[in-house]
mmCIF file of C-alpha atoms and ligand atoms in Angstrom:
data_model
loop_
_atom_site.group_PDB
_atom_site.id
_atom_site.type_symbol
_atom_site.label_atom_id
_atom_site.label_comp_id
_atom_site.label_asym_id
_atom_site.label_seq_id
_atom_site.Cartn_x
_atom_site.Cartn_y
_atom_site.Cartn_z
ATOM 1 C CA UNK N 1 -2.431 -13.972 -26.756
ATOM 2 C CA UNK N 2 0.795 -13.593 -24.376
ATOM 3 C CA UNK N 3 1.501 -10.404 -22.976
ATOM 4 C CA UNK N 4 5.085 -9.516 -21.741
ATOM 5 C CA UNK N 5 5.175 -7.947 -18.103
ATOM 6 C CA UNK N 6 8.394 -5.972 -17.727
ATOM 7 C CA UNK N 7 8.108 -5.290 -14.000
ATOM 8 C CA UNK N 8 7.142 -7.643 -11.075
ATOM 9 C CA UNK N 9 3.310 -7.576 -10.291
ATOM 10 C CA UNK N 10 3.283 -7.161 -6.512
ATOM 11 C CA UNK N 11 6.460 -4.594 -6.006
ATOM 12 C CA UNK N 12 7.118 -3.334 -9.851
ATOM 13 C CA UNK N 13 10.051 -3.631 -9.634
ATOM 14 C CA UNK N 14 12.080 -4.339 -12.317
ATOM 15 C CA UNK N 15 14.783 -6.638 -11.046
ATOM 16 C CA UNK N 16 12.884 -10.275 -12.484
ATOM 17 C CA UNK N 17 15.515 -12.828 -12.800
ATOM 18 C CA UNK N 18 14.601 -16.129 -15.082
ATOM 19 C CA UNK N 19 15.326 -19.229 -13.135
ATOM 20 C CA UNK N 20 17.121 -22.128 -13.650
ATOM 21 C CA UNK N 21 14.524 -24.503 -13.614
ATOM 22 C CA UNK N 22 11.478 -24.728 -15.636
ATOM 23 C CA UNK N 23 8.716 -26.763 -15.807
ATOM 24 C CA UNK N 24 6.153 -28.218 -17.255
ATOM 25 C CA UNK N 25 3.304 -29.308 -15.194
ATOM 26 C CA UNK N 26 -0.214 -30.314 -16.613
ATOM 27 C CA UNK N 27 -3.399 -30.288 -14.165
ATOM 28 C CA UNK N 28 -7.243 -29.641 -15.296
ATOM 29 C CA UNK N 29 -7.125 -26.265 -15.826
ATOM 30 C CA UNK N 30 -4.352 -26.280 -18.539
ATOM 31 C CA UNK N 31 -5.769 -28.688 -20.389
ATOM 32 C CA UNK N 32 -9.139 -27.144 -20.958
ATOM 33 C CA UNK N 33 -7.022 -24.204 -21.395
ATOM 34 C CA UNK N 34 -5.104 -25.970 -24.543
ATOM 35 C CA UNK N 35 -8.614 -27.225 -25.659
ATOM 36 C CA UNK N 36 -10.854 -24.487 -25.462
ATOM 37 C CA UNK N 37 -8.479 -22.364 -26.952
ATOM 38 C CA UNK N 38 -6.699 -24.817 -29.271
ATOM 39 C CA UNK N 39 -3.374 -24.297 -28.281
ATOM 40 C CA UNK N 40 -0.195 -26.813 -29.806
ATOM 41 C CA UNK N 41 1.345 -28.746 -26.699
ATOM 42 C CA UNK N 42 4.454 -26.845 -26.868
ATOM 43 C CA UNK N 43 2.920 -23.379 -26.745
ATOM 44 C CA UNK N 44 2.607 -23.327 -23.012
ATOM 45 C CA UNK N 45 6.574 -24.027 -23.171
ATOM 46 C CA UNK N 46 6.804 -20.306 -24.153
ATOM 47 C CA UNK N 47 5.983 -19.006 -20.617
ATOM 48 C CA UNK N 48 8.743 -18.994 -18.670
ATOM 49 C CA UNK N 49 9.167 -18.698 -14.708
ATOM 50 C CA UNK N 50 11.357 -15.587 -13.356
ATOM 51 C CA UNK N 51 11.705 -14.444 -9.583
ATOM 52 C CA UNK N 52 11.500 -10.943 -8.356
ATOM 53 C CA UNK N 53 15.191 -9.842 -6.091
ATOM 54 C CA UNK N 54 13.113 -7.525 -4.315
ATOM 55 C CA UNK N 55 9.919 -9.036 -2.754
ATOM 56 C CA UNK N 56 10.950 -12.950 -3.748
ATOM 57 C CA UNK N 57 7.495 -13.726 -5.562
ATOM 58 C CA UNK N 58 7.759 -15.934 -9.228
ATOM 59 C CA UNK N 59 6.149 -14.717 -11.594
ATOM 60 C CA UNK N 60 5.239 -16.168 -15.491
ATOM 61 C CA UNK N 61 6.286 -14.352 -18.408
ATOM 62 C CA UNK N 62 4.716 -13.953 -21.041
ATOM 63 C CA UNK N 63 1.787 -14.585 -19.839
ATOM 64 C CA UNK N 64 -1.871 -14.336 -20.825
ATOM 65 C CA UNK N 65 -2.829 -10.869 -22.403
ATOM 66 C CA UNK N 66 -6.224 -9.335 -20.537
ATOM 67 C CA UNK N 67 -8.492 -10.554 -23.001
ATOM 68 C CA UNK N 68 -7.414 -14.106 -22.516
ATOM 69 C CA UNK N 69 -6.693 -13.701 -18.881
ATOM 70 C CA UNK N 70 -10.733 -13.389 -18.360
ATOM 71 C CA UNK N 71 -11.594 -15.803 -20.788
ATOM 72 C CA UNK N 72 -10.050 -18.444 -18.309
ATOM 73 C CA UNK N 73 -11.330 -17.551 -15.292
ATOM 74 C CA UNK N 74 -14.866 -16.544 -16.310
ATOM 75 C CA UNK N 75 -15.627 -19.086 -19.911
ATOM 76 C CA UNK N 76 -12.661 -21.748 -19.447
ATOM 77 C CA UNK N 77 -13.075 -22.258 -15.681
ATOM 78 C CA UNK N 78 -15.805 -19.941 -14.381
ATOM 79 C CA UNK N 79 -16.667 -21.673 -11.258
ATOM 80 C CA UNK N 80 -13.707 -21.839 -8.587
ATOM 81 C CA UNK N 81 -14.026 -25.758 -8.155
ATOM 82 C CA UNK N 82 -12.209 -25.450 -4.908
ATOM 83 C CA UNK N 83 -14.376 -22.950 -3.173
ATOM 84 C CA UNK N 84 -17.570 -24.329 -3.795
ATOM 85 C CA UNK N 85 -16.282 -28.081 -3.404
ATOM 86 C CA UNK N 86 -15.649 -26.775 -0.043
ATOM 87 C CA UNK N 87 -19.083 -25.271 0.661
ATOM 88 C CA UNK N 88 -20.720 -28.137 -0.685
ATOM 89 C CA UNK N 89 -18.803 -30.501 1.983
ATOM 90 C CA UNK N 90 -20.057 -28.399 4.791
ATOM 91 C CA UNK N 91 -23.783 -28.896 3.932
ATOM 92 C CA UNK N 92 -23.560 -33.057 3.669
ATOM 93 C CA UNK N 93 -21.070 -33.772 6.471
ATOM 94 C CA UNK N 94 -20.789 -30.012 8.343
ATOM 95 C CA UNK N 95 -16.685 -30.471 7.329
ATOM 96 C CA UNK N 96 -15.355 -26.906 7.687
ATOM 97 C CA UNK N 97 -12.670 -26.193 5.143
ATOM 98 C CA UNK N 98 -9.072 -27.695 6.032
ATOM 99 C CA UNK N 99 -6.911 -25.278 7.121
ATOM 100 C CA UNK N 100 -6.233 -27.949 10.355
ATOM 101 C CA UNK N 101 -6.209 -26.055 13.453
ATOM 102 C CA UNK N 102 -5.501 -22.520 12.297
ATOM 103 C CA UNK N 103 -9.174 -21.154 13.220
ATOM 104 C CA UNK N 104 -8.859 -22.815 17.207
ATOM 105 C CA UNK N 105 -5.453 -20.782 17.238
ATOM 106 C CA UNK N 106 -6.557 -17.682 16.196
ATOM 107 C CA UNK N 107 -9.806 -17.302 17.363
ATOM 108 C CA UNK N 108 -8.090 -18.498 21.452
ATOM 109 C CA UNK N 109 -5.348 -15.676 20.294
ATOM 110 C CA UNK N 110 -7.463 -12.937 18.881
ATOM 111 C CA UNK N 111 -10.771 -10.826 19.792
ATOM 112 C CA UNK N 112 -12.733 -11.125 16.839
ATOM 113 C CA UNK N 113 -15.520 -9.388 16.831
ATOM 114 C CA UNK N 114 -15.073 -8.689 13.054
ATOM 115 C CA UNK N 115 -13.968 -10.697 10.295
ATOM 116 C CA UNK N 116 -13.300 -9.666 6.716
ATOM 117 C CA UNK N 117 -12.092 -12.116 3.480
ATOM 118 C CA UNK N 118 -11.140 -11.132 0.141
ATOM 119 C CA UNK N 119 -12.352 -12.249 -3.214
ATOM 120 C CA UNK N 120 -14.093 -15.986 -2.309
ATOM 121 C CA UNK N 121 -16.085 -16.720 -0.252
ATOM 122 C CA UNK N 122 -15.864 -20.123 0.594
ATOM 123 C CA UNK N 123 -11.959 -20.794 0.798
ATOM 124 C CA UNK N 124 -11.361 -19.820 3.894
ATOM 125 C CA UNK N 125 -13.104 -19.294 7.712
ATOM 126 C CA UNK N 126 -16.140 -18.135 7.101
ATOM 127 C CA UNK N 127 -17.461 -21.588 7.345
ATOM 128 C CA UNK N 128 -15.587 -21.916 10.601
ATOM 129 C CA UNK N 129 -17.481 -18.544 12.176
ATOM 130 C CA UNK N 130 -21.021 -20.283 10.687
ATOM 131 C CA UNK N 131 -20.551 -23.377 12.167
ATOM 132 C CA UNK N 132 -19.957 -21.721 15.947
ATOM 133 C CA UNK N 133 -22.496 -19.729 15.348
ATOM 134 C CA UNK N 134 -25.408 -21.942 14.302
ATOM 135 C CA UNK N 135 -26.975 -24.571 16.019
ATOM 136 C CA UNK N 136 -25.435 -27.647 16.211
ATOM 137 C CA UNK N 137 -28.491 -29.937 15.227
ATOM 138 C CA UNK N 138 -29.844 -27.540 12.704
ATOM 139 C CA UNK N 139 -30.797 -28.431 8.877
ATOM 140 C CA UNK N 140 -28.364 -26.417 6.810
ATOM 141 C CA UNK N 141 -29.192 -29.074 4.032
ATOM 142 C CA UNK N 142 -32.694 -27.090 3.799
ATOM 143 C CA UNK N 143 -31.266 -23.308 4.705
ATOM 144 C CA UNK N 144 -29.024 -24.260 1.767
ATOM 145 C CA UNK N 145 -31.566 -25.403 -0.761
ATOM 146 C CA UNK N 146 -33.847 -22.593 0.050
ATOM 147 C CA UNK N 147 -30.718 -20.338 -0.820
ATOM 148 C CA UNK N 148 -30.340 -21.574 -4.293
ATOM 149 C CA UNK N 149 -34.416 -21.602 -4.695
ATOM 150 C CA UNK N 150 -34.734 -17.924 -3.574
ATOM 151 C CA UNK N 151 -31.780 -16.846 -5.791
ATOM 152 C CA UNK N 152 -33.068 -18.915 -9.281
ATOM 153 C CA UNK N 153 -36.731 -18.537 -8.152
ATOM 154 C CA UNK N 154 -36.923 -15.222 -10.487
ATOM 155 C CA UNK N 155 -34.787 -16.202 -13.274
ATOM 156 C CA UNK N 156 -37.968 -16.323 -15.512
ATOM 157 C CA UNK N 157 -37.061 -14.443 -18.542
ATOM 158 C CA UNK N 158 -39.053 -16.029 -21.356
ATOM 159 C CA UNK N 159 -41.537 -18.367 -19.687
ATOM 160 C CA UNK N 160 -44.993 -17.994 -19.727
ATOM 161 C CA UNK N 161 -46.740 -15.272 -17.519
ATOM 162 C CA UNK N 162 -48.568 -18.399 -15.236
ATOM 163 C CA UNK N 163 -45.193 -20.098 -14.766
ATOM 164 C CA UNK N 164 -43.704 -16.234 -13.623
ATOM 165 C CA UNK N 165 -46.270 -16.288 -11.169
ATOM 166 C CA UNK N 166 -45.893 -19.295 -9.099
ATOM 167 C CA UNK N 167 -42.440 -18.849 -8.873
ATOM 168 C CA UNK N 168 -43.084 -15.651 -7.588
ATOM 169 C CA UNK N 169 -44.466 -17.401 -4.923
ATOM 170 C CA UNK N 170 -42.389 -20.210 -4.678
ATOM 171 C CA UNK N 171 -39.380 -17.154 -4.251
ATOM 172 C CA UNK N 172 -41.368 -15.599 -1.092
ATOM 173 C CA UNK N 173 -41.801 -18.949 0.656
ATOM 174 C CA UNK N 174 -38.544 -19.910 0.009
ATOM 175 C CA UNK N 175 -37.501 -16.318 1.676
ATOM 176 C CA UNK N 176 -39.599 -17.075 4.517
ATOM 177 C CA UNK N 177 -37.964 -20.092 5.189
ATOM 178 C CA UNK N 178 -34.330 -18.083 4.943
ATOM 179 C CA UNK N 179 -35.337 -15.770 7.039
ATOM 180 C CA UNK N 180 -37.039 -17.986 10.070
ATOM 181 C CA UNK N 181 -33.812 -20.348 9.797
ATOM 182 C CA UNK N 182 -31.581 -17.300 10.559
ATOM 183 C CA UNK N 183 -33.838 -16.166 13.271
ATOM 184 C CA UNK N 184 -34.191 -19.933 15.043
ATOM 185 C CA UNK N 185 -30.726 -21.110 14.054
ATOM 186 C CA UNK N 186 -28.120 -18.648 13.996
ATOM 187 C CA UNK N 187 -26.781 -16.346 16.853
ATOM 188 C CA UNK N 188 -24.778 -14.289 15.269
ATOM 189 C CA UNK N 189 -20.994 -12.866 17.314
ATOM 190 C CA UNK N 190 -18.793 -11.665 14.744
ATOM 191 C CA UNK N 191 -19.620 -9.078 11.995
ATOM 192 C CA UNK N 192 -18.429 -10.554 8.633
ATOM 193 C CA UNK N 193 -17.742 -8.870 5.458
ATOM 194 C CA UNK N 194 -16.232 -10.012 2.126
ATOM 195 C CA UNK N 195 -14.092 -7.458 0.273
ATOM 196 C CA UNK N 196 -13.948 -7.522 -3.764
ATOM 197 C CA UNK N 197 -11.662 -6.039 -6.420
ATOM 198 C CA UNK N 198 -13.843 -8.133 -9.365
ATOM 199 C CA UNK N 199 -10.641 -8.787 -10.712
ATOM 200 C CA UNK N 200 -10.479 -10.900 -14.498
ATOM 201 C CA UNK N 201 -7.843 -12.704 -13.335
ATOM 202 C CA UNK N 202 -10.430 -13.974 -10.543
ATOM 203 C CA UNK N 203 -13.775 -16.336 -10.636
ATOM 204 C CA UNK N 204 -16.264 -14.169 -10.520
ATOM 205 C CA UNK N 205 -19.366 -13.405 -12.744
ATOM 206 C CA UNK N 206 -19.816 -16.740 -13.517
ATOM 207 C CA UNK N 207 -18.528 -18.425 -10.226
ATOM 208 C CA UNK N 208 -22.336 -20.451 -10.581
ATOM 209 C CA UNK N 209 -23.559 -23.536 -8.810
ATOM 210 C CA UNK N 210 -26.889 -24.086 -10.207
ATOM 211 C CA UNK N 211 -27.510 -21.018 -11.263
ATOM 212 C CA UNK N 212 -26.223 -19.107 -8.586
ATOM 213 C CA UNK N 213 -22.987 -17.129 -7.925
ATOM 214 C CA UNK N 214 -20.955 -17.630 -4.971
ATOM 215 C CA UNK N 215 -21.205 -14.214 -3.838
ATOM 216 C CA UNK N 216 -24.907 -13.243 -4.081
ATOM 217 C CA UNK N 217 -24.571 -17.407 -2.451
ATOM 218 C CA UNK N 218 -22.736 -15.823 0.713
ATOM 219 C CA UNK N 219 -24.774 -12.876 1.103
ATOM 220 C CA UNK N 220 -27.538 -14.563 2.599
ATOM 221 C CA UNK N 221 -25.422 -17.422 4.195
ATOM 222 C CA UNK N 222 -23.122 -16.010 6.097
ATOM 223 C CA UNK N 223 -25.199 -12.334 6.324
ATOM 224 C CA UNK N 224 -21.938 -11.041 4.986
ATOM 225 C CA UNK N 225 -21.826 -7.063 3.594
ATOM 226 C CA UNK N 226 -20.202 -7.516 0.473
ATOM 227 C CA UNK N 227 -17.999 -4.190 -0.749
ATOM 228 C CA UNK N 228 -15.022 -3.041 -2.504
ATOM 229 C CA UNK N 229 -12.165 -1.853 -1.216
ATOM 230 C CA UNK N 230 -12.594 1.143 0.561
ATOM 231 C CA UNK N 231 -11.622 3.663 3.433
ATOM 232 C CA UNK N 232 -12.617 2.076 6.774
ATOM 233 C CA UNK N 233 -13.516 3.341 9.727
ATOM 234 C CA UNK N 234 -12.163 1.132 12.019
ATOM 235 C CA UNK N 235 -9.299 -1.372 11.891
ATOM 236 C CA UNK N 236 -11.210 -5.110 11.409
ATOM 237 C CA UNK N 237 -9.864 -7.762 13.912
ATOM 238 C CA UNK N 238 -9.020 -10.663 11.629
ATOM 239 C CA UNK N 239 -8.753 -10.324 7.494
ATOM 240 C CA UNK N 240 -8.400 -13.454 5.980
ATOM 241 C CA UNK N 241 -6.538 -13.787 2.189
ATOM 242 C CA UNK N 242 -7.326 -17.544 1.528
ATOM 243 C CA UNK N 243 -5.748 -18.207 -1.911
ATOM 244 C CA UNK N 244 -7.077 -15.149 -3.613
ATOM 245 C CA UNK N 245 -4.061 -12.988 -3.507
ATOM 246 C CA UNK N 246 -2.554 -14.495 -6.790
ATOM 247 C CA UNK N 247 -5.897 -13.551 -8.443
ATOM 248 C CA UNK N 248 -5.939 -10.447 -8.533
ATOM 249 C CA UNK N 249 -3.931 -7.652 -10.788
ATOM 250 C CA UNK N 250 -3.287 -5.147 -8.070
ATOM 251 C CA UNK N 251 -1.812 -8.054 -5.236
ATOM 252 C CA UNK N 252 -0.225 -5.060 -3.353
ATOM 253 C CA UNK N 253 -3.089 -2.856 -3.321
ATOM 254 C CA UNK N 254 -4.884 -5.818 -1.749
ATOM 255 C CA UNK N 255 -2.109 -6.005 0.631
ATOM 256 C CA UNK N 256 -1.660 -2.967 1.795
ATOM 257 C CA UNK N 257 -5.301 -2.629 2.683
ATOM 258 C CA UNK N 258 -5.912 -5.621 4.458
ATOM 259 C CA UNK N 259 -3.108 -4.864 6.278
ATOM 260 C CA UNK N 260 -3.946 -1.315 6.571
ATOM 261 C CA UNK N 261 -7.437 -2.139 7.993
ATOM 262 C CA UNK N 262 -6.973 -4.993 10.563
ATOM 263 C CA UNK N 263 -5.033 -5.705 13.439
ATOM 264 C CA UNK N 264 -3.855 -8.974 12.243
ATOM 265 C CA UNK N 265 -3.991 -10.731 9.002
ATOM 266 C CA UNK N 266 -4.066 -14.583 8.027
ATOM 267 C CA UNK N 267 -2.626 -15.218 4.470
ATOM 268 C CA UNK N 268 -3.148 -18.826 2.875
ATOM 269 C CA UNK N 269 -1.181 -19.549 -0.463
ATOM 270 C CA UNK N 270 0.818 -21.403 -2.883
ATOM 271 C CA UNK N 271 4.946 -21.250 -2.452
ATOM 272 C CA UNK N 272 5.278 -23.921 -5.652
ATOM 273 C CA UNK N 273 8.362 -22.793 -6.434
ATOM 274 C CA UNK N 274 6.944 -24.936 -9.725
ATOM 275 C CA UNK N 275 4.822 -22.308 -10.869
ATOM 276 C CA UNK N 276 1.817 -23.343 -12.548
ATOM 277 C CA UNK N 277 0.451 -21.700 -15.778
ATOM 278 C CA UNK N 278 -2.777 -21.062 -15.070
ATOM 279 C CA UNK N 279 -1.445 -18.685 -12.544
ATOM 280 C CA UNK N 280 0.567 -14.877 -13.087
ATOM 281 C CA UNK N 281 2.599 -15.617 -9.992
ATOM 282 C CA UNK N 282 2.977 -17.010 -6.517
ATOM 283 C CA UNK N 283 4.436 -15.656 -3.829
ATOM 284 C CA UNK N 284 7.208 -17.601 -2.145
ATOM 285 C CA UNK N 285 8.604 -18.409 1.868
ATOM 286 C CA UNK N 286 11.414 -15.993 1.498
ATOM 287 C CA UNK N 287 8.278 -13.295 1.130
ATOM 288 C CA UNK N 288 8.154 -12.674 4.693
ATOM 289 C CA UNK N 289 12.138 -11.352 4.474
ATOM 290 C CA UNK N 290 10.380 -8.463 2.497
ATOM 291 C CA UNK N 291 7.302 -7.864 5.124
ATOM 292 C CA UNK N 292 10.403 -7.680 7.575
ATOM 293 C CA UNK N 293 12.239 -5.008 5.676
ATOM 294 C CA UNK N 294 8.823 -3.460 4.914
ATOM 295 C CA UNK N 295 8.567 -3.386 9.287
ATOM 296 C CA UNK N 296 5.941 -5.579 9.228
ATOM 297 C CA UNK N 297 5.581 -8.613 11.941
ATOM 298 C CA UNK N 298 5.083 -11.766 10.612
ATOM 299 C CA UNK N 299 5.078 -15.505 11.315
ATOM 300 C CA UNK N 300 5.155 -18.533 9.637
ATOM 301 C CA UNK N 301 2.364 -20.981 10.712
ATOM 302 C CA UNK N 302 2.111 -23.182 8.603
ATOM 303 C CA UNK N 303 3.827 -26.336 10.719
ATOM 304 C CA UNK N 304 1.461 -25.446 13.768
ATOM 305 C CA UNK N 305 -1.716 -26.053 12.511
ATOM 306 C CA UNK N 306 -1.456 -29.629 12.117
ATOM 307 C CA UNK N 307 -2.581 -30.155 8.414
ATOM 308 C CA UNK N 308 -1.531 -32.295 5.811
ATOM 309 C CA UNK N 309 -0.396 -30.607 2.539
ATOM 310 C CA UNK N 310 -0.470 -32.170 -1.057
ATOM 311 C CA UNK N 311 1.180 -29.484 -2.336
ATOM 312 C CA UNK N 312 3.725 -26.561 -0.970
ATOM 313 C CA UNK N 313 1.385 -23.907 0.389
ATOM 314 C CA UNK N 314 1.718 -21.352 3.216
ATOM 315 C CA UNK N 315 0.299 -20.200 6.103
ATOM 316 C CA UNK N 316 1.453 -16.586 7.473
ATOM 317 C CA UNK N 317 -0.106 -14.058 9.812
ATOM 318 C CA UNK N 318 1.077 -10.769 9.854
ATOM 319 C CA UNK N 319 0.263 -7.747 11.517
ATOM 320 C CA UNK N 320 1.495 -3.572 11.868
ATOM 321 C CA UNK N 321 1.550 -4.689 15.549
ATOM 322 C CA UNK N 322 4.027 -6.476 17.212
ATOM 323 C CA UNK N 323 1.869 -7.804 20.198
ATOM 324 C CA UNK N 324 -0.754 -9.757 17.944
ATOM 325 C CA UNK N 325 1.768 -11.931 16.242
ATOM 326 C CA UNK N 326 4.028 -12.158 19.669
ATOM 327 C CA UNK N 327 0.587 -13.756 21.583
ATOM 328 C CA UNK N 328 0.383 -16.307 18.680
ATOM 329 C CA UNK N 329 4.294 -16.893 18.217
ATOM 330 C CA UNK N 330 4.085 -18.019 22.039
ATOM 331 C CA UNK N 331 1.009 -20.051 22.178
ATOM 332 C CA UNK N 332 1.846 -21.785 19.250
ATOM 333 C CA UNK N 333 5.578 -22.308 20.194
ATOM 334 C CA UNK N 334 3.780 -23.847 23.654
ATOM 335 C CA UNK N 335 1.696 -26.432 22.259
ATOM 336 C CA UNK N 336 4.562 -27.698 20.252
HETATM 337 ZN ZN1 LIG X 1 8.656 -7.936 -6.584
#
């Protein structure tokens, strides 16, 4: 059930030191991981945290073999509560995701006139671009439920040929509404896409509200195009990694092409230097030191945007070019 990982995830290398200090912190997700898979308390005690010298990321090892690795994020915990807790707050009270005022800083800051995200969609600012975008007085309440009746509205399998039919119906009017929403509502500015590696240690095929899964969700939502990762064309103005880069097997891959691809990236995640279980490994503050010997620009944003944290997280951007993060570093350092 626990696999050994001999080099560090992100960099491979092999330098992984075991710290000092371990812990042993219980949350939601470890206990329907001890229950579902009937685990003894003290197996969990067996994974123990160990920090890469190279590119300062924790890591657990052992840690969950493949198998089990999907079992978690698709049976234990297949909807990503966060995500869609968020999504579901911006339909009753239009509350864009908390990330305090990172998307006023980089959207006065930065020309975006494309906007990419990795993984979820509903962690980070793609709610933010929606919001500017759509009428303020409009009925997302209804644009949402017709959503989630177009996307069940042909999940028939098995019922009787009558029933098939009128929700065949019941899909196009639902489709018409979509569509005249968009049309009356929604002025779109920025061109959004979502970018997707369908890793197992993500939510994914059965990231479900109702039925439906986050991603066909934020298809018609947001109008994103939904791809993996590929060669682009041309560089995207903002990427946004918004707690997905610790779910994923291939973090640097990830990395290097959202970096590769945009002229300035935003990077939201956990620096518990208390790793949790349920997670391979976090990246930590002193990460940036490595972006710096890697010649990348980065800064630390986290104490500008004005948010209140219950946990230790970070906010970085980070860029190939030194004049992006330089126009933020001094607007920032001015409104201090
Ligand atoms: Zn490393």
């Amino acid at each position: 059930m626990l696999k050994k990982y001999k080099r560090c995830v992100f960099c491979s290398s092999n330098n992984l030191i075991i710290q000092k200090d371990q812990f042993n912190i219980n949350n939601f997700y470890l206990k329907s991981i001890i229950s579902d898979f009937k685990l003894s308390k003290n197996f969990l005690k067996k994974i123990k945290v160990y920090k890469c010298k190279s590119c300062h990321i924790i890591q657990n090892n052992p840690w969950f073999d493949e198998n089990f690795c999907r079992r978690i994020y698709s049976n234990v915990y297949g909807q990503h509560h966060r995500g869609w807790t968020n999504l579901i707050r911006y339909i009753k009270k239009k509350e864009t995701p908390n990330h305090g005022k990172l998307f006023d800083i980089l959207n006065k800051n930065l020309k975006i006139n494309t906007y990419a995200e990795f993984n979820s969609p509903f962690m980070g600012m793609l709610l933010n671009f929606f919001h500017n975008e759509t009428k303020k007085n409009s009925k997302v309440d209804f644009f949402f439920n017709n959503i989630l009746h177009y996307l069940t509205s042909r999940q028939v399998a098995g019922l009787p040929k009558n029933i098939q039919k009128i929700s065949n119906s019941k899909s196009k009017k639902a489709l018409n509404y979509i569509n005249n929403f968009k049309n009356r509502n929604i002025k779109e500015k920025t061109k959004k896409y979502l970018f997707e590696d369908n890793s197992i240690l993500s939510w994914g095929q059965n990231d479900n509200y109702k039925s439906v899964n986050s991603k066909s969700f934020a298809a018609e939502f947001f109008n994103i195009e939904i791809s993996k990762i590929r060669k682009l064309k041309k560089k995207i103005d903002l990427f946004g990694i918004f707690h997905t880069l610790d779910h994923t097997f291939e973090p640097k891959k990830i990395f290097d092409f959202a970096i590769g691809n945009s002229k300035c990236l935003v990077v939201y995640c956990h620096v518990d230097e208390r790793l949790n279980k349920q997670h391979l490994f976090s990246i930590t503050k002193d990460f940036l030191k490595y972006l710096k010997k890697k010649k990348l620009y980065s800064l630390d944003i986290t104490s500008y945007i004005d948010k209140k944290f219950t946990s230790p997280e970070l906010y970085f951007v980070c860029s190939k070019q030194k004049n992006y993060i330089n126009k933020i570093k001094s607007y920032v350092s001015k409104q201090k």
